[in-house]
Amino acid sequence: MERHPGLKIVLPHAGGYLAHYWARMDHAWRARADCRTVIKKAPSSYLKKFYFDTIAFDPEMLRNLIDKYGPQQVLLGTDYPFDMGRRTRWV
């Protein structure tokens, strides 16, 4: 992120694992020198620059996402035209 400060990253499905695992990543970054060899700041500081879509399937999870990263980082998301569980055959 330091090398490309203008890069915009959008994480689907409310950021999935990354958006909600920040505390453990920050802990590892503080506790282990090998986690600080590439990035200069705590992982959560980088995540605050990412964008997250609204596909959370749970209002509380979406609320936590907005509270943690701010409404300006949350974008409307959709699975359209793909229905969950529907198998699509690519030709």
PDB file of N, CA and C in Angstrom:
ATOM      1  N   MET A   1       0.827  -1.192   0.000  1.00  0.00           N
ATOM      2  CA  MET A   1       0.000   0.000   0.000  1.00  0.00           C
ATOM      3  C   MET A   1       0.871   1.255   0.000  1.00  0.00           C
ATOM      4  N   GLU A   2       2.056   1.200   0.591  1.00  0.00           N
ATOM      5  CA  GLU A   2       2.939   2.361   0.536  1.00  0.00           C
ATOM      6  C   GLU A   2       3.439   2.591  -0.891  1.00  0.00           C
ATOM      7  N   ARG A   3       3.709   1.514  -1.598  1.00  0.00           N
ATOM      8  CA  ARG A   3       4.233   1.629  -2.961  1.00  0.00           C
ATOM      9  C   ARG A   3       3.195   2.175  -3.933  1.00  0.00           C
ATOM     10  N   HIS A   4       1.913   1.874  -3.682  1.00  0.00           N
ATOM     11  CA  HIS A   4       0.821   2.309  -4.569  1.00  0.00           C
ATOM     12  C   HIS A   4      -0.289   2.959  -3.733  1.00  0.00           C
ATOM     13  N   PRO A   5      -0.056   4.150  -3.201  1.00  0.00           N
ATOM     14  CA  PRO A   5      -1.027   4.763  -2.292  1.00  0.00           C
ATOM     15  C   PRO A   5      -2.382   5.075  -2.937  1.00  0.00           C
ATOM     16  N   GLY A   6      -2.442   5.209  -4.248  1.00  0.00           N
ATOM     17  CA  GLY A   6      -3.697   5.499  -4.920  1.00  0.00           C
ATOM     18  C   GLY A   6      -4.498   4.265  -5.307  1.00  0.00           C
ATOM     19  N   LEU A   7      -3.944   3.091  -5.059  1.00  0.00           N
ATOM     20  CA  LEU A   7      -4.618   1.841  -5.420  1.00  0.00           C
ATOM     21  C   LEU A   7      -5.895   1.672  -4.611  1.00  0.00           C
ATOM     22  N   LYS A   8      -6.981   1.346  -5.286  1.00  0.00           N
ATOM     23  CA  LYS A   8      -8.263   1.113  -4.618  1.00  0.00           C
ATOM     24  C   LYS A   8      -8.529  -0.393  -4.623  1.00  0.00           C
ATOM     25  N   ILE A   9      -8.782  -0.947  -3.449  1.00  0.00           N
ATOM     26  CA  ILE A   9      -9.035  -2.380  -3.310  1.00  0.00           C
ATOM     27  C   ILE A   9     -10.431  -2.564  -2.736  1.00  0.00           C
ATOM     28  N   VAL A  10     -11.237  -3.386  -3.402  1.00  0.00           N
ATOM     29  CA  VAL A  10     -12.582  -3.700  -2.936  1.00  0.00           C
ATOM     30  C   VAL A  10     -12.607  -5.174  -2.542  1.00  0.00           C
ATOM     31  N   LEU A  11     -12.991  -5.442  -1.308  1.00  0.00           N
ATOM     32  CA  LEU A  11     -13.099  -6.812  -0.819  1.00  0.00           C
ATOM     33  C   LEU A  11     -14.563  -7.246  -0.863  1.00  0.00           C
ATOM     34  N   PRO A  12     -14.860  -8.352  -1.553  1.00  0.00           N
ATOM     35  CA  PRO A  12     -16.250  -8.815  -1.650  1.00  0.00           C
ATOM     36  C   PRO A  12     -16.727  -9.478  -0.368  1.00  0.00           C
ATOM     37  N   HIS A  13     -18.008  -9.679  -0.290  1.00  0.00           N
ATOM     38  CA  HIS A  13     -18.663 -10.368   0.826  1.00  0.00           C
ATOM     39  C   HIS A  13     -18.262  -9.787   2.174  1.00  0.00           C
ATOM     40  N   ALA A  14     -18.442  -8.460   2.281  1.00  0.00           N
ATOM     41  CA  ALA A  14     -18.173  -7.713   3.517  1.00  0.00           C
ATOM     42  C   ALA A  14     -16.730  -7.882   3.994  1.00  0.00           C
ATOM     43  N   GLY A  15     -15.841  -8.098   3.064  1.00  0.00           N
ATOM     44  CA  GLY A  15     -14.432  -8.259   3.405  1.00  0.00           C
ATOM     45  C   GLY A  15     -14.060  -9.661   3.830  1.00  0.00           C
ATOM     46  N   GLY A  16     -15.076 -10.535   3.912  1.00  0.00           N
ATOM     47  CA  GLY A  16     -14.814 -11.930   4.283  1.00  0.00           C
ATOM     48  C   GLY A  16     -13.992 -12.033   5.548  1.00  0.00           C
ATOM     49  N   TYR A  17     -13.052 -12.904   5.527  1.00  0.00           N
ATOM     50  CA  TYR A  17     -12.174 -13.184   6.653  1.00  0.00           C
ATOM     51  C   TYR A  17     -11.355 -11.953   7.066  1.00  0.00           C
ATOM     52  N   LEU A  18     -10.795 -11.254   6.080  1.00  0.00           N
ATOM     53  CA  LEU A  18      -9.872 -10.156   6.389  1.00  0.00           C
ATOM     54  C   LEU A  18     -10.494  -9.039   7.210  1.00  0.00           C
ATOM     55  N   ALA A  19     -11.704  -8.640   6.871  1.00  0.00           N
ATOM     56  CA  ALA A  19     -12.330  -7.504   7.548  1.00  0.00           C
ATOM     57  C   ALA A  19     -12.604  -7.760   9.023  1.00  0.00           C
ATOM     58  N   HIS A  20     -12.739  -9.012   9.387  1.00  0.00           N
ATOM     59  CA  HIS A  20     -13.147  -9.343  10.750  1.00  0.00           C
ATOM     60  C   HIS A  20     -12.061 -10.063  11.548  1.00  0.00           C
ATOM     61  N   TYR A  21     -10.858 -10.120  10.993  1.00  0.00           N
ATOM     62  CA  TYR A  21      -9.753 -10.823  11.635  1.00  0.00           C
ATOM     63  C   TYR A  21      -8.604  -9.872  11.968  1.00  0.00           C
ATOM     64  N   TRP A  22      -8.888  -8.588  11.899  1.00  0.00           N
ATOM     65  CA  TRP A  22      -7.853  -7.580  12.049  1.00  0.00           C
ATOM     66  C   TRP A  22      -7.110  -7.646  13.381  1.00  0.00           C
ATOM     67  N   ALA A  23      -7.789  -7.969  14.465  1.00  0.00           N
ATOM     68  CA  ALA A  23      -7.136  -7.970  15.788  1.00  0.00           C
ATOM     69  C   ALA A  23      -6.027  -9.018  15.858  1.00  0.00           C
ATOM     70  N   ARG A  24      -6.278 -10.196  15.311  1.00  0.00           N
ATOM     71  CA  ARG A  24      -5.246 -11.240  15.327  1.00  0.00           C
ATOM     72  C   ARG A  24      -4.077 -10.863  14.412  1.00  0.00           C
ATOM     73  N   MET A  25      -4.384 -10.273  13.270  1.00  0.00           N
ATOM     74  CA  MET A  25      -3.301  -9.837  12.373  1.00  0.00           C
ATOM     75  C   MET A  25      -2.458  -8.754  13.044  1.00  0.00           C
ATOM     76  N   ASP A  26      -3.110  -7.804  13.708  1.00  0.00           N
ATOM     77  CA  ASP A  26      -2.361  -6.766  14.421  1.00  0.00           C
ATOM     78  C   ASP A  26      -1.526  -7.356  15.555  1.00  0.00           C
ATOM     79  N   HIS A  27      -2.093  -8.324  16.261  1.00  0.00           N
ATOM     80  CA  HIS A  27      -1.346  -8.972  17.340  1.00  0.00           C
ATOM     81  C   HIS A  27      -0.083  -9.655  16.796  1.00  0.00           C
ATOM     82  N   ALA A  28      -0.231 -10.382  15.707  1.00  0.00           N
ATOM     83  CA  ALA A  28       0.926 -11.050  15.103  1.00  0.00           C
ATOM     84  C   ALA A  28       1.960 -10.020  14.654  1.00  0.00           C
ATOM     85  N   TRP A  29       1.510  -8.928  14.085  1.00  0.00           N
ATOM     86  CA  TRP A  29       2.420  -7.886  13.621  1.00  0.00           C
ATOM     87  C   TRP A  29       3.222  -7.291  14.787  1.00  0.00           C
ATOM     88  N   ARG A  30       2.552  -7.121  15.936  1.00  0.00           N
ATOM     89  CA  ARG A  30       3.255  -6.595  17.120  1.00  0.00           C
ATOM     90  C   ARG A  30       4.170  -7.644  17.757  1.00  0.00           C
ATOM     91  N   ALA A  31       3.750  -8.888  17.782  1.00  0.00           N
ATOM     92  CA  ALA A  31       4.456  -9.926  18.529  1.00  0.00           C
ATOM     93  C   ALA A  31       5.600 -10.592  17.764  1.00  0.00           C
ATOM     94  N   ARG A  32       5.560 -10.559  16.443  1.00  0.00           N
ATOM     95  CA  ARG A  32       6.540 -11.311  15.652  1.00  0.00           C
ATOM     96  C   ARG A  32       7.261 -10.398  14.669  1.00  0.00           C
ATOM     97  N   ALA A  33       8.561 -10.361  14.776  1.00  0.00           N
ATOM     98  CA  ALA A  33       9.357  -9.514  13.882  1.00  0.00           C
ATOM     99  C   ALA A  33       9.196  -9.923  12.418  1.00  0.00           C
ATOM    100  N   ASP A  34       9.020 -11.211  12.157  1.00  0.00           N
ATOM    101  CA  ASP A  34       8.879 -11.659  10.771  1.00  0.00           C
ATOM    102  C   ASP A  34       7.582 -11.171  10.119  1.00  0.00           C
ATOM    103  N   CYS A  35       6.632 -10.706  10.907  1.00  0.00           N
ATOM    104  CA  CYS A  35       5.387 -10.143  10.362  1.00  0.00           C
ATOM    105  C   CYS A  35       5.542  -8.660  10.023  1.00  0.00           C
ATOM    106  N   ARG A  36       6.704  -8.098  10.344  1.00  0.00           N
ATOM    107  CA  ARG A  36       6.952  -6.675  10.072  1.00  0.00           C
ATOM    108  C   ARG A  36       8.013  -6.460   9.002  1.00  0.00           C
ATOM    109  N   THR A  37       8.380  -7.504   8.274  1.00  0.00           N
ATOM    110  CA  THR A  37       9.449  -7.358   7.286  1.00  0.00           C
ATOM    111  C   THR A  37       9.001  -6.656   6.010  1.00  0.00           C
ATOM    112  N   VAL A  38       7.714  -6.725   5.694  1.00  0.00           N
ATOM    113  CA  VAL A  38       7.219  -6.132   4.447  1.00  0.00           C
ATOM    114  C   VAL A  38       6.365  -4.892   4.704  1.00  0.00           C
ATOM    115  N   ILE A  39       5.524  -4.936   5.712  1.00  0.00           N
ATOM    116  CA  ILE A  39       4.648  -3.791   5.979  1.00  0.00           C
ATOM    117  C   ILE A  39       5.160  -3.008   7.187  1.00  0.00           C
ATOM    118  N   LYS A  40       5.006  -1.692   7.116  1.00  0.00           N
ATOM    119  CA  LYS A  40       5.543  -0.812   8.154  1.00  0.00           C
ATOM    120  C   LYS A  40       4.563  -0.492   9.262  1.00  0.00           C
ATOM    121  N   LYS A  41       3.267  -0.648   8.962  1.00  0.00           N
ATOM    122  CA  LYS A  41       2.233  -0.320   9.947  1.00  0.00           C
ATOM    123  C   LYS A  41       1.383  -1.548  10.233  1.00  0.00           C
ATOM    124  N   ALA A  42       0.613  -1.484  11.294  1.00  0.00           N
ATOM    125  CA  ALA A  42      -0.277  -2.594  11.655  1.00  0.00           C
ATOM    126  C   ALA A  42      -1.239  -2.892  10.503  1.00  0.00           C
ATOM    127  N   PRO A  43      -1.562  -4.161  10.273  1.00  0.00           N
ATOM    128  CA  PRO A  43      -2.470  -4.527   9.179  1.00  0.00           C
ATOM    129  C   PRO A  43      -3.798  -3.773   9.196  1.00  0.00           C
ATOM    130  N   SER A  44      -4.346  -3.511  10.364  1.00  0.00           N
ATOM    131  CA  SER A  44      -5.633  -2.804  10.420  1.00  0.00           C
ATOM    132  C   SER A  44      -5.548  -1.406   9.825  1.00  0.00           C
ATOM    133  N   SER A  45      -4.387  -0.773   9.875  1.00  0.00           N
ATOM    134  CA  SER A  45      -4.253   0.563   9.291  1.00  0.00           C
ATOM    135  C   SER A  45      -4.380   0.502   7.771  1.00  0.00           C
ATOM    136  N   TYR A  46      -3.947  -0.576   7.166  1.00  0.00           N
ATOM    137  CA  TYR A  46      -4.110  -0.747   5.722  1.00  0.00           C
ATOM    138  C   TYR A  46      -5.562  -1.080   5.380  1.00  0.00           C
ATOM    139  N   LEU A  47      -6.175  -1.915   6.200  1.00  0.00           N
ATOM    140  CA  LEU A  47      -7.564  -2.301   5.947  1.00  0.00           C
ATOM    141  C   LEU A  47      -8.495  -1.096   5.942  1.00  0.00           C
ATOM    142  N   LYS A  48      -8.176  -0.075   6.701  1.00  0.00           N
ATOM    143  CA  LYS A  48      -9.030   1.119   6.752  1.00  0.00           C
ATOM    144  C   LYS A  48      -9.067   1.857   5.420  1.00  0.00           C
ATOM    145  N   LYS A  49      -8.138   1.540   4.514  1.00  0.00           N
ATOM    146  CA  LYS A  49      -8.129   2.144   3.184  1.00  0.00           C
ATOM    147  C   LYS A  49      -8.889   1.299   2.159  1.00  0.00           C
ATOM    148  N   PHE A  50      -9.223   0.073   2.518  1.00  0.00           N
ATOM    149  CA  PHE A  50      -9.923  -0.817   1.598  1.00  0.00           C
ATOM    150  C   PHE A  50     -11.406  -0.471   1.568  1.00  0.00           C
ATOM    151  N   TYR A  51     -12.079  -0.969   0.551  1.00  0.00           N
ATOM    152  CA  TYR A  51     -13.528  -0.844   0.426  1.00  0.00           C
ATOM    153  C   TYR A  51     -14.135  -2.231   0.592  1.00  0.00           C
ATOM    154  N   PHE A  52     -15.337  -2.273   1.134  1.00  0.00           N
ATOM    155  CA  PHE A  52     -16.012  -3.533   1.423  1.00  0.00           C
ATOM    156  C   PHE A  52     -17.416  -3.479   0.849  1.00  0.00           C
ATOM    157  N   ASP A  53     -17.864  -4.578   0.237  1.00  0.00           N
ATOM    158  CA  ASP A  53     -19.244  -4.560  -0.236  1.00  0.00           C
ATOM    159  C   ASP A  53     -20.179  -4.981   0.893  1.00  0.00           C
ATOM    160  N   THR A  54     -21.483  -4.842   0.650  1.00  0.00           N
ATOM    161  CA  THR A  54     -22.491  -5.036   1.698  1.00  0.00           C
ATOM    162  C   THR A  54     -23.011  -6.466   1.807  1.00  0.00           C
ATOM    163  N   ILE A  55     -22.428  -7.410   1.109  1.00  0.00           N
ATOM    164  CA  ILE A  55     -22.943  -8.774   1.149  1.00  0.00           C
ATOM    165  C   ILE A  55     -22.436  -9.459   2.419  1.00  0.00           C
ATOM    166  N   ALA A  56     -23.175  -9.261   3.499  1.00  0.00           N
ATOM    167  CA  ALA A  56     -22.787  -9.809   4.796  1.00  0.00           C
ATOM    168  C   ALA A  56     -23.759 -10.878   5.288  1.00  0.00           C
ATOM    169  N   PHE A  57     -24.984 -10.862   4.808  1.00  0.00           N
ATOM    170  CA  PHE A  57     -26.020 -11.820   5.200  1.00  0.00           C
ATOM    171  C   PHE A  57     -26.406 -11.726   6.667  1.00  0.00           C
ATOM    172  N   ASP A  58     -25.948 -10.679   7.352  1.00  0.00           N
ATOM    173  CA  ASP A  58     -26.275 -10.503   8.759  1.00  0.00           C
ATOM    174  C   ASP A  58     -26.198  -9.012   9.084  1.00  0.00           C
ATOM    175  N   PRO A  59     -27.285  -8.423   9.567  1.00  0.00           N
ATOM    176  CA  PRO A  59     -27.277  -6.979   9.864  1.00  0.00           C
ATOM    177  C   PRO A  59     -26.220  -6.574  10.896  1.00  0.00           C
ATOM    178  N   GLU A  60     -25.986  -7.406  11.889  1.00  0.00           N
ATOM    179  CA  GLU A  60     -24.986  -7.070  12.915  1.00  0.00           C
ATOM    180  C   GLU A  60     -23.576  -7.065  12.332  1.00  0.00           C
ATOM    181  N   MET A  61     -23.308  -8.004  11.443  1.00  0.00           N
ATOM    182  CA  MET A  61     -21.997  -8.052  10.795  1.00  0.00           C
ATOM    183  C   MET A  61     -21.790  -6.803   9.935  1.00  0.00           C
ATOM    184  N   LEU A  62     -22.831  -6.392   9.218  1.00  0.00           N
ATOM    185  CA  LEU A  62     -22.752  -5.182   8.406  1.00  0.00           C
ATOM    186  C   LEU A  62     -22.571  -3.952   9.295  1.00  0.00           C
ATOM    187  N   ARG A  63     -23.269  -3.881  10.408  1.00  0.00           N
ATOM    188  CA  ARG A  63     -23.129  -2.772  11.356  1.00  0.00           C
ATOM    189  C   ARG A  63     -21.704  -2.710  11.894  1.00  0.00           C
ATOM    190  N   ASN A  64     -21.132  -3.857  12.247  1.00  0.00           N
ATOM    191  CA  ASN A  64     -19.750  -3.891  12.741  1.00  0.00           C
ATOM    192  C   ASN A  64     -18.772  -3.394  11.682  1.00  0.00           C
ATOM    193  N   LEU A  65     -19.022  -3.772  10.431  1.00  0.00           N
ATOM    194  CA  LEU A  65     -18.173  -3.341   9.327  1.00  0.00           C
ATOM    195  C   LEU A  65     -18.214  -1.817   9.191  1.00  0.00           C
ATOM    196  N   ILE A  66     -19.400  -1.252   9.236  1.00  0.00           N
ATOM    197  CA  ILE A  66     -19.555   0.208   9.126  1.00  0.00           C
ATOM    198  C   ILE A  66     -18.934   0.909  10.333  1.00  0.00           C
ATOM    199  N   ASP A  67     -19.144   0.371  11.525  1.00  0.00           N
ATOM    200  CA  ASP A  67     -18.573   0.975  12.735  1.00  0.00           C
ATOM    201  C   ASP A  67     -17.046   0.941  12.716  1.00  0.00           C
ATOM    202  N   LYS A  68     -16.465  -0.131  12.225  1.00  0.00           N
ATOM    203  CA  LYS A  68     -15.005  -0.291  12.225  1.00  0.00           C
ATOM    204  C   LYS A  68     -14.328   0.537  11.134  1.00  0.00           C
ATOM    205  N   TYR A  69     -14.876   0.510   9.916  1.00  0.00           N
ATOM    206  CA  TYR A  69     -14.191   1.121   8.780  1.00  0.00           C
ATOM    207  C   TYR A  69     -14.839   2.406   8.275  1.00  0.00           C
ATOM    208  N   GLY A  70     -16.065   2.693   8.699  1.00  0.00           N
ATOM    209  CA  GLY A  70     -16.757   3.901   8.286  1.00  0.00           C
ATOM    210  C   GLY A  70     -17.647   3.674   7.075  1.00  0.00           C
ATOM    211  N   PRO A  71     -18.749   4.415   7.012  1.00  0.00           N
ATOM    212  CA  PRO A  71     -19.704   4.225   5.909  1.00  0.00           C
ATOM    213  C   PRO A  71     -19.110   4.561   4.541  1.00  0.00           C
ATOM    214  N   GLN A  72     -18.106   5.433   4.510  1.00  0.00           N
ATOM    215  CA  GLN A  72     -17.484   5.810   3.242  1.00  0.00           C
ATOM    216  C   GLN A  72     -16.693   4.664   2.615  1.00  0.00           C
ATOM    217  N   GLN A  73     -16.405   3.621   3.394  1.00  0.00           N
ATOM    218  CA  GLN A  73     -15.639   2.473   2.875  1.00  0.00           C
ATOM    219  C   GLN A  73     -16.535   1.295   2.507  1.00  0.00           C
ATOM    220  N   VAL A  74     -17.835   1.447   2.663  1.00  0.00           N
ATOM    221  CA  VAL A  74     -18.769   0.342   2.409  1.00  0.00           C
ATOM    222  C   VAL A  74     -19.578   0.651   1.152  1.00  0.00           C
ATOM    223  N   LEU A  75     -19.527  -0.280   0.199  1.00  0.00           N
ATOM    224  CA  LEU A  75     -20.179  -0.120  -1.095  1.00  0.00           C
ATOM    225  C   LEU A  75     -21.300  -1.138  -1.254  1.00  0.00           C
ATOM    226  N   LEU A  76     -22.309  -0.769  -2.015  1.00  0.00           N
ATOM    227  CA  LEU A  76     -23.395  -1.697  -2.297  1.00  0.00           C
ATOM    228  C   LEU A  76     -22.848  -2.878  -3.087  1.00  0.00           C
ATOM    229  N   GLY A  77     -23.211  -4.083  -2.647  1.00  0.00           N
ATOM    230  CA  GLY A  77     -22.764  -5.286  -3.330  1.00  0.00           C
ATOM    231  C   GLY A  77     -23.937  -6.158  -3.711  1.00  0.00           C
ATOM    232  N   THR A  78     -23.720  -7.001  -4.703  1.00  0.00           N
ATOM    233  CA  THR A  78     -24.762  -7.909  -5.155  1.00  0.00           C
ATOM    234  C   THR A  78     -24.137  -9.169  -5.742  1.00  0.00           C
ATOM    235  N   ASP A  79     -24.860 -10.256  -5.650  1.00  0.00           N
ATOM    236  CA  ASP A  79     -24.442 -11.489  -6.301  1.00  0.00           C
ATOM    237  C   ASP A  79     -25.109 -11.639  -7.661  1.00  0.00           C
ATOM    238  N   TYR A  80     -25.969 -10.673  -8.023  1.00  0.00           N
ATOM    239  CA  TYR A  80     -26.684 -10.748  -9.284  1.00  0.00           C
ATOM    240  C   TYR A  80     -25.698 -10.824 -10.441  1.00  0.00           C
ATOM    241  N   PRO A  81     -25.873 -11.649 -11.406  1.00  0.00           N
ATOM    242  CA  PRO A  81     -27.012 -12.506 -11.714  1.00  0.00           C
ATOM    243  C   PRO A  81     -26.856 -13.929 -11.181  1.00  0.00           C
ATOM    244  N   PHE A  82     -25.912 -14.160 -10.300  1.00  0.00           N
ATOM    245  CA  PHE A  82     -25.660 -15.513  -9.812  1.00  0.00           C
ATOM    246  C   PHE A  82     -26.428 -15.783  -8.530  1.00  0.00           C
ATOM    247  N   ASP A  83     -27.239 -16.804  -8.550  1.00  0.00           N
ATOM    248  CA  ASP A  83     -28.024 -17.190  -7.393  1.00  0.00           C
ATOM    249  C   ASP A  83     -27.192 -18.129  -6.520  1.00  0.00           C
ATOM    250  N   MET A  84     -27.201 -17.914  -5.220  1.00  0.00           N
ATOM    251  CA  MET A  84     -26.449 -18.776  -4.314  1.00  0.00           C
ATOM    252  C   MET A  84     -26.927 -20.217  -4.446  1.00  0.00           C
ATOM    253  N   GLY A  85     -26.001 -21.102  -4.601  1.00  0.00           N
ATOM    254  CA  GLY A  85     -26.339 -22.517  -4.691  1.00  0.00           C
ATOM    255  C   GLY A  85     -26.675 -22.981  -6.098  1.00  0.00           C
ATOM    256  N   ARG A  86     -26.859 -22.061  -6.998  1.00  0.00           N
ATOM    257  CA  ARG A  86     -27.160 -22.439  -8.377  1.00  0.00           C
ATOM    258  C   ARG A  86     -25.854 -22.692  -9.105  1.00  0.00           C
ATOM    259  N   ARG A  87     -25.789 -23.821  -9.704  1.00  0.00           N
ATOM    260  CA  ARG A  87     -24.579 -24.190 -10.419  1.00  0.00           C
ATOM    261  C   ARG A  87     -24.642 -23.615 -11.826  1.00  0.00           C
ATOM    262  N   THR A  88     -23.615 -22.874 -12.187  1.00  0.00           N
ATOM    263  CA  THR A  88     -23.563 -22.264 -13.503  1.00  0.00           C
ATOM    264  C   THR A  88     -22.554 -23.014 -14.355  1.00  0.00           C
ATOM    265  N   ARG A  89     -22.970 -23.341 -15.531  1.00  0.00           N
ATOM    266  CA  ARG A  89     -22.077 -24.042 -16.447  1.00  0.00           C
ATOM    267  C   ARG A  89     -21.492 -23.022 -17.431  1.00  0.00           C
ATOM    268  N   TRP A  90     -20.187 -22.924 -17.435  1.00  0.00           N
ATOM    269  CA  TRP A  90     -19.506 -22.005 -18.341  1.00  0.00           C
ATOM    270  C   TRP A  90     -19.222 -22.738 -19.646  1.00  0.00           C
ATOM    271  N   VAL A  91     -19.535 -22.093 -20.731  1.00  0.00           N
ATOM    272  CA  VAL A  91     -19.313 -22.690 -22.064  1.00  0.00           C
ATOM    273  C   VAL A  91     -18.157 -22.010 -22.726  1.00  0.00           C
TER     274      VAL A  91
END
